[in-house]
């Protein structure tokens, strides 16, 4: 048969590159850049240079890939499996879920999910029809915080960092806790181009990242102190009258309250809190105030703070009063996409109000759970005439505790899809204990990850090459699509189901058949694209799989305001107030820092930040792909040269990193771009080459930084429940190695 070329969309990171895939007889031959993709020039480095893409064949045909459904034999964690048919696995799982539902109620079933790699809604549609509000996920510390905060105070989110382009009209860019060089290669390309045009950059990051190196002003703040810094900058902008008086008068609500709050943050006080000199803070505020219009964008440096809401709110307020909102060259608001959205497909109206109120965490972390979502959605929907794109999450740490303690009620079954909580969720020892205590645990993945190794069923999933795609870009109104390049089933060789097919299969068995009318992913996408007068095939043919509607600026002028209760940008949030929270941002010292825990800090004198993105990996993925692993075989911890010297540690030494919750080992990377009292550990590490059975679980206890991290609900963001991944106290000491990994002794 002749070679076939398909235009697929890669999902091995958030760049979502479209690629041209050559196949013969259903087998992958090669992958190249897709010349029909209008976005192909908008990435640095090019798609062709991407290590994950170059290793695609290794991934797809890897010997360790789970090819058929597996059912546990023996004890959980023994790594003993039998192959079962898909139909049998789904029959069994459905039966068990039904029994658990009868004994404990539908809310005793949870799903866990990771960051966007596939459609997010099928699991929610399944759960809403099943009757459970307990969907948890990484969204609580990644994207949902800003989505919710921006929707609450300005009626929609700003253009997302994955697709943000710095336009020629833009004069300044403020980046807070984000490093596009490693994390967002499209934004990175745009940043590099803008720098050449003379755009000014202000970067707030405790580390000298590639982004910070390129900055005009680098604010090297103490981890977790962003809210103070941002309020200090707001104070300068107000005092120096650098804000947009016209915009504030016409379109903002609560300015006087903001003025009062900002007054509590004179830059001398802020300098003391953050460790950045008052002169530098002032300079940064003045630069952003004078170089307008500007863009501001933040990353995990804010979303993963226990003060995620206050810091994000302050960042959004600063941009708004500067007059950057929805102007050309400023912070663009896309509005709803034209296709059917995931939120419409979720069928959340099928979940009764009583079940919504049972969502674990809803009585406490109201903003990201049902109370906040319903309140915000109402105003957003009234304004835009279309469903919001908000999310609602149960509180993961509280759900884990419910599994263990049975309070507020028992949670007995879990389905994990596109996630590896044993590696990416903090407090791994507790995650382990909870997963082991379940009556039923099902994992949908490509590999026997440390999480999958604890499952009763592991179901092999189709990767992006083996399924078609068509989705809007997060809160943007852009839509992108890709074709299915490889068959998901090769009889006798492998049988992969997409996440959609899996949840449909389960739903159909549990009496939900009428709500799953589309049998394949193709049918789903045809349905979603119908409002554009297209289906997947015509969308690929006529639009090359990309729909970027023309930008419309200053929509508030035509639409009469913003989608909030007051119709204005709420500098003081009426929604936060209605939910019983402080309507304005306020600084609070992290619960675990040398300042708040000065006694403990004698033993744990260093501050630990984690998870800074690095190539060639995406979270806990790709550790088994040899050509990728060879580039970065081992985990690394960044330590300041003087700190290392005082501890007798040399570059490349294995060191123990210890917190009050445990210890792990990583290799020392001497790095002068971090403060002497801060260290940075990589996240996502496990070792697929180590034994799978307990206690090894693929080396999950060796170097996985989440063994060290805290998830205590009292230490999470009080409004949205985010857990702190960028602040802990720790100590570091040399790990004496006598031979290879696994034969070590502590110093
Ligand atoms: N300490 C610390 N922890 C962190 C972070 C940090 O900075 N520091 N970052 C956090 C953030 S922002 C995020 S988003 C999370 C990420 O956390 P997760 O999204 O949970 O990422 P992974 O743990 O890598 O798990 C993803 C799993 O899904 C599988 N997979 C990939 N694609 C698909 C698919 O299409 N379908 C299915 N069914 N499975 C698929 C992969 O093989 C992998 O095992 O980590 C968080 N954890
Ligand atoms: N290669 C690769 N790319 C990825 C991913 C991946 O795993 N690998 N993951 C994707 C996902 S899901 C996400 S969410 C994004 C995340 O991408 P980013 O938002 O860039 O997230 P991080 O690299 O975790 O953190 C960004 C910066 O925050 C800084 N930081 C730490 N603590 C603080 C603080 O208290 N205040 C401030 N201001 N900054 C702080 C860190 O030093 C770091 O440089 O990356 C995406 N892209
Ligand atoms: S993994 Fe590489 S090819 Fe795939 S989307 Fe990311 S940058 Fe693009
Ligand atoms: Mo993320």
PDB file of C-alpha atoms in Angstrom, residues 342-439:
ATOM      1  CA  UNK A 342     -16.424  21.006  26.781  1.00  0.00           C
ATOM      2  CA  UNK A 343     -18.521  22.666  29.444  1.00  0.00           C
ATOM      3  CA  UNK A 344     -21.665  22.231  27.353  1.00  0.00           C
ATOM      4  CA  UNK A 345     -20.733  18.580  26.920  1.00  0.00           C
ATOM      5  CA  UNK A 346     -20.207  18.019  30.636  1.00  0.00           C
ATOM      6  CA  UNK A 347     -23.957  17.983  31.372  1.00  0.00           C
ATOM      7  CA  UNK A 348     -23.426  19.456  34.815  1.00  0.00           C
ATOM      8  CA  UNK A 349     -27.148  20.210  34.943  1.00  0.00           C
ATOM      9  CA  UNK A 350     -27.633  16.446  35.357  1.00  0.00           C
ATOM     10  CA  UNK A 351     -25.930  16.555  38.740  1.00  0.00           C
ATOM     11  CA  UNK A 352     -28.509  17.501  41.348  1.00  0.00           C
ATOM     12  CA  UNK A 353     -27.969  20.486  43.663  1.00  0.00           C
ATOM     13  CA  UNK A 354     -27.853  18.073  46.641  1.00  0.00           C
ATOM     14  CA  UNK A 355     -25.058  16.071  45.014  1.00  0.00           C
ATOM     15  CA  UNK A 356     -23.195  19.253  44.101  1.00  0.00           C
ATOM     16  CA  UNK A 357     -23.260  20.304  47.732  1.00  0.00           C
ATOM     17  CA  UNK A 358     -21.709  16.967  48.682  1.00  0.00           C
ATOM     18  CA  UNK A 359     -18.581  17.776  46.708  1.00  0.00           C
ATOM     19  CA  UNK A 360     -15.692  17.335  49.126  1.00  0.00           C
ATOM     20  CA  UNK A 361     -14.219  20.752  49.901  1.00  0.00           C
ATOM     21  CA  UNK A 362     -17.260  22.696  48.635  1.00  0.00           C
ATOM     22  CA  UNK A 363     -18.067  23.994  52.114  1.00  0.00           C
ATOM     23  CA  UNK A 364     -14.567  25.336  52.553  1.00  0.00           C
ATOM     24  CA  UNK A 365     -12.717  26.014  49.283  1.00  0.00           C
ATOM     25  CA  UNK A 366     -15.725  27.611  47.662  1.00  0.00           C
ATOM     26  CA  UNK A 367     -14.195  29.389  44.747  1.00  0.00           C
ATOM     27  CA  UNK A 368     -13.053  26.349  42.763  1.00  0.00           C
ATOM     28  CA  UNK A 369     -15.891  24.063  43.789  1.00  0.00           C
ATOM     29  CA  UNK A 370     -19.583  24.180  42.957  1.00  0.00           C
ATOM     30  CA  UNK A 371     -20.621  27.252  45.040  1.00  0.00           C
ATOM     31  CA  UNK A 372     -18.104  29.515  43.267  1.00  0.00           C
ATOM     32  CA  UNK A 373     -18.570  27.991  39.875  1.00  0.00           C
ATOM     33  CA  UNK A 374     -22.342  28.409  39.865  1.00  0.00           C
ATOM     34  CA  UNK A 375     -22.174  31.967  41.099  1.00  0.00           C
ATOM     35  CA  UNK A 376     -19.550  33.053  38.582  1.00  0.00           C
ATOM     36  CA  UNK A 377     -21.032  31.087  35.671  1.00  0.00           C
ATOM     37  CA  UNK A 378     -24.375  32.762  36.016  1.00  0.00           C
ATOM     38  CA  UNK A 379     -22.960  36.224  35.386  1.00  0.00           C
ATOM     39  CA  UNK A 380     -20.604  35.068  32.677  1.00  0.00           C
ATOM     40  CA  UNK A 381     -23.393  33.295  30.842  1.00  0.00           C
ATOM     41  CA  UNK A 382     -25.796  36.223  31.127  1.00  0.00           C
ATOM     42  CA  UNK A 383     -23.164  38.489  29.640  1.00  0.00           C
ATOM     43  CA  UNK A 384     -21.782  36.388  26.790  1.00  0.00           C
ATOM     44  CA  UNK A 385     -24.954  34.445  26.042  1.00  0.00           C
ATOM     45  CA  UNK A 386     -22.960  31.247  26.193  1.00  0.00           C
ATOM     46  CA  UNK A 387     -21.811  28.827  28.852  1.00  0.00           C
ATOM     47  CA  UNK A 388     -18.711  29.825  30.857  1.00  0.00           C
ATOM     48  CA  UNK A 389     -15.631  27.657  30.458  1.00  0.00           C
ATOM     49  CA  UNK A 390     -15.212  27.283  34.217  1.00  0.00           C
ATOM     50  CA  UNK A 391     -14.220  24.144  36.047  1.00  0.00           C
ATOM     51  CA  UNK A 392     -15.213  22.813  39.424  1.00  0.00           C
ATOM     52  CA  UNK A 393     -13.002  20.536  41.451  1.00  0.00           C
ATOM     53  CA  UNK A 394     -13.403  18.572  44.630  1.00  0.00           C
ATOM     54  CA  UNK A 395     -10.430  19.158  46.939  1.00  0.00           C
ATOM     55  CA  UNK A 396      -7.895  16.418  46.248  1.00  0.00           C
ATOM     56  CA  UNK A 397      -6.093  16.443  49.631  1.00  0.00           C
ATOM     57  CA  UNK A 398      -9.440  16.348  51.440  1.00  0.00           C
ATOM     58  CA  UNK A 399     -10.689  13.507  49.238  1.00  0.00           C
ATOM     59  CA  UNK A 400      -7.536  11.501  50.023  1.00  0.00           C
ATOM     60  CA  UNK A 401      -8.275  11.989  53.722  1.00  0.00           C
ATOM     61  CA  UNK A 402     -11.889  10.935  53.146  1.00  0.00           C
ATOM     62  CA  UNK A 403     -10.660   7.656  51.630  1.00  0.00           C
ATOM     63  CA  UNK A 404      -8.492   6.993  54.664  1.00  0.00           C
ATOM     64  CA  UNK A 405     -10.833   8.210  57.421  1.00  0.00           C
ATOM     65  CA  UNK A 406     -14.267   7.776  55.881  1.00  0.00           C
ATOM     66  CA  UNK A 407     -15.054  11.437  56.655  1.00  0.00           C
ATOM     67  CA  UNK A 408     -17.142  13.382  55.726  1.00  0.00           C
ATOM     68  CA  UNK A 409     -18.235  10.132  54.052  1.00  0.00           C
ATOM     69  CA  UNK A 410     -16.543   7.099  52.502  1.00  0.00           C
ATOM     70  CA  UNK A 411     -14.834   7.365  49.122  1.00  0.00           C
ATOM     71  CA  UNK A 412     -14.242   3.844  47.868  1.00  0.00           C
ATOM     72  CA  UNK A 413     -13.416   3.864  44.150  1.00  0.00           C
ATOM     73  CA  UNK A 414     -11.263   5.943  41.856  1.00  0.00           C
ATOM     74  CA  UNK A 415     -10.559   6.181  38.157  1.00  0.00           C
ATOM     75  CA  UNK A 416      -7.354   7.896  37.117  1.00  0.00           C
ATOM     76  CA  UNK A 417      -7.083   9.211  33.622  1.00  0.00           C
ATOM     77  CA  UNK A 418      -4.106  11.053  32.061  1.00  0.00           C
ATOM     78  CA  UNK A 419      -2.492  11.427  35.434  1.00  0.00           C
ATOM     79  CA  UNK A 420       0.112   9.831  37.648  1.00  0.00           C
ATOM     80  CA  UNK A 421      -0.793  11.047  41.151  1.00  0.00           C
ATOM     81  CA  UNK A 422       1.877   8.923  42.852  1.00  0.00           C
ATOM     82  CA  UNK A 423       4.404  11.247  41.225  1.00  0.00           C
ATOM     83  CA  UNK A 424       2.701  14.584  40.669  1.00  0.00           C
ATOM     84  CA  UNK A 425       0.419  14.937  43.691  1.00  0.00           C
ATOM     85  CA  UNK A 426       2.123  16.173  46.893  1.00  0.00           C
ATOM     86  CA  UNK A 427       2.499  14.041  50.025  1.00  0.00           C
ATOM     87  CA  UNK A 428       3.158  10.791  48.158  1.00  0.00           C
ATOM     88  CA  UNK A 429       3.052   8.698  51.327  1.00  0.00           C
ATOM     89  CA  UNK A 430      -0.531   9.782  51.903  1.00  0.00           C
ATOM     90  CA  UNK A 431      -1.471   9.331  48.230  1.00  0.00           C
ATOM     91  CA  UNK A 432      -0.094   5.800  48.471  1.00  0.00           C
ATOM     92  CA  UNK A 433      -2.005   5.017  51.634  1.00  0.00           C
ATOM     93  CA  UNK A 434      -5.240   6.306  50.122  1.00  0.00           C
ATOM     94  CA  UNK A 435      -4.917   4.483  46.800  1.00  0.00           C
ATOM     95  CA  UNK A 436      -4.155   1.248  48.644  1.00  0.00           C
ATOM     96  CA  UNK A 437      -7.243   1.671  50.809  1.00  0.00           C
ATOM     97  CA  UNK A 438      -9.701   1.871  47.885  1.00  0.00           C
ATOM     98  CA  UNK A 439     -12.075  -0.955  47.016  1.00  0.00           C
TER      99      UNK A 439
END
